[in-house]
Short mmCIF file of C-alpha atoms in Angstrom, two decimals:
data_model
loop_
_atom_site.label_atom_id
_atom_site.label_comp_id
_atom_site.label_asym_id
_atom_site.label_seq_id
_atom_site.Cartn_x
_atom_site.Cartn_y
_atom_site.Cartn_z
CA MET A 1 -9.49 -40.22 44.39
CA ALA A 2 -8.37 -39.71 40.83
CA ASN A 3 -4.76 -39.12 39.93
CA LYS A 4 -4.37 -35.33 40.09
CA SER A 5 -2.14 -35.24 37.02
CA ALA A 6 -4.76 -36.98 34.83
CA ILE A 7 -6.88 -33.84 34.38
CA SER A 8 -4.67 -31.25 36.04
CA GLY A 9 -4.63 -28.07 33.99
CA LEU A 10 -7.63 -29.01 31.88
CA ARG A 11 -10.49 -26.57 31.58
CA ILE A 12 -13.75 -28.41 32.21
CA LEU A 13 -17.10 -26.89 31.36
CA LEU A 14 -19.67 -28.20 33.85
CA GLY A 15 -23.26 -27.82 32.68
CA VAL A 16 -25.83 -28.15 35.45
CA SER A 17 -29.46 -28.58 34.48
CA GLY A 18 -32.39 -28.49 36.87
CA GLY A 19 -33.05 -31.70 38.72
CA VAL A 20 -32.85 -32.87 42.31
CA ALA A 21 -29.41 -34.41 41.60
CA VAL A 22 -27.91 -30.91 41.38
CA TYR A 23 -26.50 -31.44 44.87
CA LYS A 24 -24.28 -34.19 43.43
CA ALA A 25 -22.97 -31.75 40.82
CA VAL A 26 -21.53 -29.57 43.60
CA ASP A 27 -19.57 -32.61 44.80
CA LEU A 28 -18.46 -33.31 41.22
CA ALA A 29 -17.26 -29.71 40.82
CA SER A 30 -15.30 -30.07 44.06
CA LYS A 31 -13.71 -33.33 42.91
CA LEU A 32 -12.78 -31.89 39.51
CA THR A 33 -11.18 -28.87 41.17
CA ALA A 34 -9.30 -31.04 43.67
CA ALA A 35 -7.98 -33.09 40.73
CA GLY A 36 -6.44 -29.92 39.30
CA ALA A 37 -9.00 -28.96 36.66
CA GLN A 38 -10.23 -25.41 36.14
CA VAL A 39 -14.02 -25.69 36.27
CA ASP A 40 -16.33 -23.23 34.55
CA THR A 41 -19.93 -23.87 35.62
CA ILE A 42 -23.08 -22.95 33.72
CA MET A 43 -26.37 -23.43 35.58
CA THR A 44 -29.87 -23.30 34.14
CA ASP A 45 -32.57 -21.27 35.89
CA ASN A 46 -34.11 -24.49 37.19
CA ALA A 47 -30.77 -25.72 38.53
CA CYS A 48 -30.55 -22.48 40.53
CA ARG A 49 -33.85 -23.37 42.21
CA PHE A 50 -32.20 -26.45 43.77
CA VAL A 51 -28.73 -25.10 44.67
CA LEU A 52 -27.41 -21.55 44.69
CA PRO A 53 -24.59 -20.64 42.28
CA LYS A 54 -22.52 -19.59 45.33
CA SER A 55 -22.12 -23.30 46.18
CA PHE A 56 -20.29 -23.90 42.90
CA GLU A 57 -18.30 -20.67 43.27
CA ALA A 58 -17.15 -21.83 46.70
CA VAL A 59 -15.84 -25.21 45.54
CA THR A 60 -14.35 -24.07 42.22
CA CYS A 61 -13.13 -20.56 43.16
CA ARG A 62 -14.55 -19.47 39.79
CA PRO A 63 -17.57 -17.41 38.74
CA VAL A 64 -20.72 -19.29 37.82
CA PHE A 65 -22.65 -18.38 34.68
CA THR A 66 -26.45 -18.44 34.71
CA SER A 67 -27.64 -16.12 31.95
CA MET A 68 -26.72 -15.01 28.44
CA TRP A 69 -27.07 -11.45 29.70
CA GLU A 70 -25.12 -11.46 32.95
CA PRO A 71 -22.33 -8.97 33.62
CA SER A 72 -19.75 -11.72 34.33
CA LEU A 73 -19.78 -12.59 30.62
CA LYS A 74 -18.59 -9.07 29.68
CA GLY A 75 -14.98 -10.22 29.56
CA PHE A 76 -15.87 -12.65 26.78
CA GLU A 77 -16.24 -11.53 23.17
CA ILE A 78 -19.34 -13.63 22.61
CA GLY A 79 -20.12 -15.38 25.91
CA HIS A 80 -21.41 -18.78 24.82
CA ILE A 81 -18.82 -19.13 22.06
CA SER A 82 -15.95 -18.08 24.34
CA LEU A 83 -17.07 -20.55 27.01
CA ALA A 84 -17.30 -23.32 24.40
CA ASP A 85 -13.94 -22.49 22.84
CA SER A 86 -12.13 -22.34 26.17
CA ALA A 87 -13.31 -25.79 27.33
CA ASP A 88 -11.09 -28.83 26.91
CA MET A 89 -13.94 -31.16 27.90
CA VAL A 90 -17.61 -30.82 28.81
CA VAL A 91 -19.66 -32.57 31.50
CA VAL A 92 -23.41 -32.13 31.92
CA ALA A 93 -24.52 -33.36 35.33
CA PRO A 94 -27.32 -33.76 35.98
CA ALA A 95 -28.50 -34.07 32.40
CA THR A 96 -32.28 -33.82 32.55
CA ALA A 97 -34.66 -35.01 29.84
CA ASN A 98 -35.07 -31.34 28.95
CA ILE A 99 -31.38 -30.60 28.26
CA ILE A 100 -30.94 -33.95 26.50
CA GLY A 101 -33.84 -33.04 24.20
CA LYS A 102 -32.46 -29.57 23.56
CA MET A 103 -29.04 -30.99 22.71
CA ALA A 104 -30.48 -33.65 20.39
CA CYS A 105 -32.60 -31.09 18.53
CA GLY A 106 -30.17 -28.16 18.54
CA ILE A 107 -32.47 -25.97 20.63
CA CYS A 108 -30.68 -22.93 22.01
CA ASP A 109 -32.85 -20.98 24.42
CA ASP A 110 -30.58 -20.36 27.42
CA LEU A 111 -26.87 -20.04 28.16
CA LEU A 112 -26.31 -23.76 28.77
CA SER A 113 -28.12 -25.05 25.67
CA THR A 114 -26.55 -22.34 23.49
CA THR A 115 -23.05 -23.09 24.77
CA LEU A 116 -23.55 -26.85 24.37
CA CYS A 117 -24.64 -26.31 20.77
CA ALA A 118 -21.27 -24.65 20.15
CA CYS A 119 -19.37 -27.50 21.88
CA TRP A 120 -20.28 -30.30 19.49
CA GLN A 121 -16.65 -30.89 18.50
CA LYS A 122 -15.53 -31.28 22.14
CA LYS A 123 -15.49 -34.43 24.23
CA ILE A 124 -18.83 -34.36 26.04
CA LEU A 125 -19.98 -36.55 28.93
CA LEU A 126 -23.62 -36.59 29.99
CA ALA A 127 -24.81 -37.94 33.35
CA PRO A 128 -28.59 -38.33 32.98
CA ALA A 129 -30.83 -38.03 36.04
CA MET A 130 -34.61 -38.30 35.98
CA ASN A 131 -37.46 -40.51 37.04
CA GLU A 132 -37.48 -43.96 35.43
CA LYS A 133 -40.80 -43.18 33.73
CA MET A 134 -39.09 -40.24 32.02
CA TRP A 135 -35.87 -42.14 31.25
CA THR A 136 -37.78 -44.96 29.51
CA ASN A 137 -39.92 -42.56 27.46
CA PRO A 138 -39.33 -43.43 23.77
CA ALA A 139 -38.68 -39.76 22.89
CA VAL A 140 -35.98 -39.49 25.56
CA GLN A 141 -34.39 -42.76 24.42
CA LYS A 142 -34.44 -41.54 20.81
CA ASN A 143 -32.69 -38.32 21.88
CA VAL A 144 -30.08 -40.28 23.87
CA GLU A 145 -29.36 -42.53 20.89
CA SER A 146 -29.07 -39.49 18.63
CA LEU A 147 -26.49 -37.98 20.97
CA LYS A 148 -24.53 -41.24 21.16
CA VAL A 149 -24.41 -41.37 17.35
CA ALA A 150 -23.04 -37.81 17.43
CA GLY A 151 -20.17 -39.03 19.64
CA ILE A 152 -21.41 -37.93 23.03
CA THR A 153 -20.62 -40.26 25.93
CA ILE A 154 -23.33 -41.18 28.43
CA ILE A 155 -22.73 -42.45 31.97
CA GLY A 156 -25.72 -43.91 33.78
CA PRO A 157 -28.31 -43.42 34.94
CA GLU A 158 -28.07 -45.89 37.80
CA LYS A 159 -30.67 -48.03 39.53
CA GLY A 160 -31.63 -47.07 43.08
CA ARG A 161 -33.94 -44.98 45.17
CA LEU A 162 -35.42 -42.12 43.16
CA ALA A 163 -36.56 -38.72 44.44
CA CYS A 164 -40.21 -39.84 44.36
CA GLY A 165 -39.38 -42.63 46.83
CA THR A 166 -39.58 -45.57 44.43
CA GLU A 167 -36.76 -47.83 43.21
CA GLY A 168 -35.81 -47.63 39.56
CA VAL A 169 -33.33 -46.54 36.92
CA GLY A 170 -32.79 -42.80 36.89
CA ARG A 171 -30.28 -41.87 39.59
CA MET A 172 -27.35 -39.77 38.45
CA SER A 173 -24.06 -41.67 38.57
CA GLU A 174 -21.88 -40.90 41.56
CA PRO A 175 -19.45 -37.97 41.17
CA ALA A 176 -16.40 -40.22 41.66
CA ASP A 177 -17.60 -42.47 38.82
CA ILE A 178 -18.22 -39.46 36.57
CA LEU A 179 -14.72 -38.19 37.29
CA GLU A 180 -13.18 -41.58 36.46
CA LYS A 181 -15.15 -41.76 33.19
CA LEU A 182 -14.01 -38.26 32.28
CA ILE A 183 -10.38 -39.23 32.90
CA LYS A 184 -10.79 -42.28 30.64
CA MET A 185 -12.20 -40.05 27.89
CA LYS A 186 -9.22 -37.71 28.02
#
């Protein structure tokens, strides 16, 4: 387990995009909270199809944001800007090909992509997760390289058993490894 003081008191924005690895993001949120961070979670619509927002609320003791138009954003002047401004660091796990593409191209069509667009000056860690055929797609690799050039840190993906049952590169890094990488970025 990470040293609690390393990220204690930091406000971490956890972006959760829609892939089967969403279940690992709940564990990551729990580990970040246990290490003393305040975790604000934004889930895409597709992420909510894999795991309910209540799972993140339970492990972080914080509201979860899923829409630009939800009532829980009323306390913020401009929701996506307030969420971006309040974050000390940003983690996107799992980072699907879709959210990676949106980030690389500046596409803002939901709360997560809009907030991430406003976070470009923050320390950002992406944990990609997708099938190897998607990960090796030249367009995805171009987007990843573009984000690296912009200063975004990437962890993984790892080799192992994929959701489709085959072995390959595409598994999201383990939550403990993501936490350690985040601490090193601090």
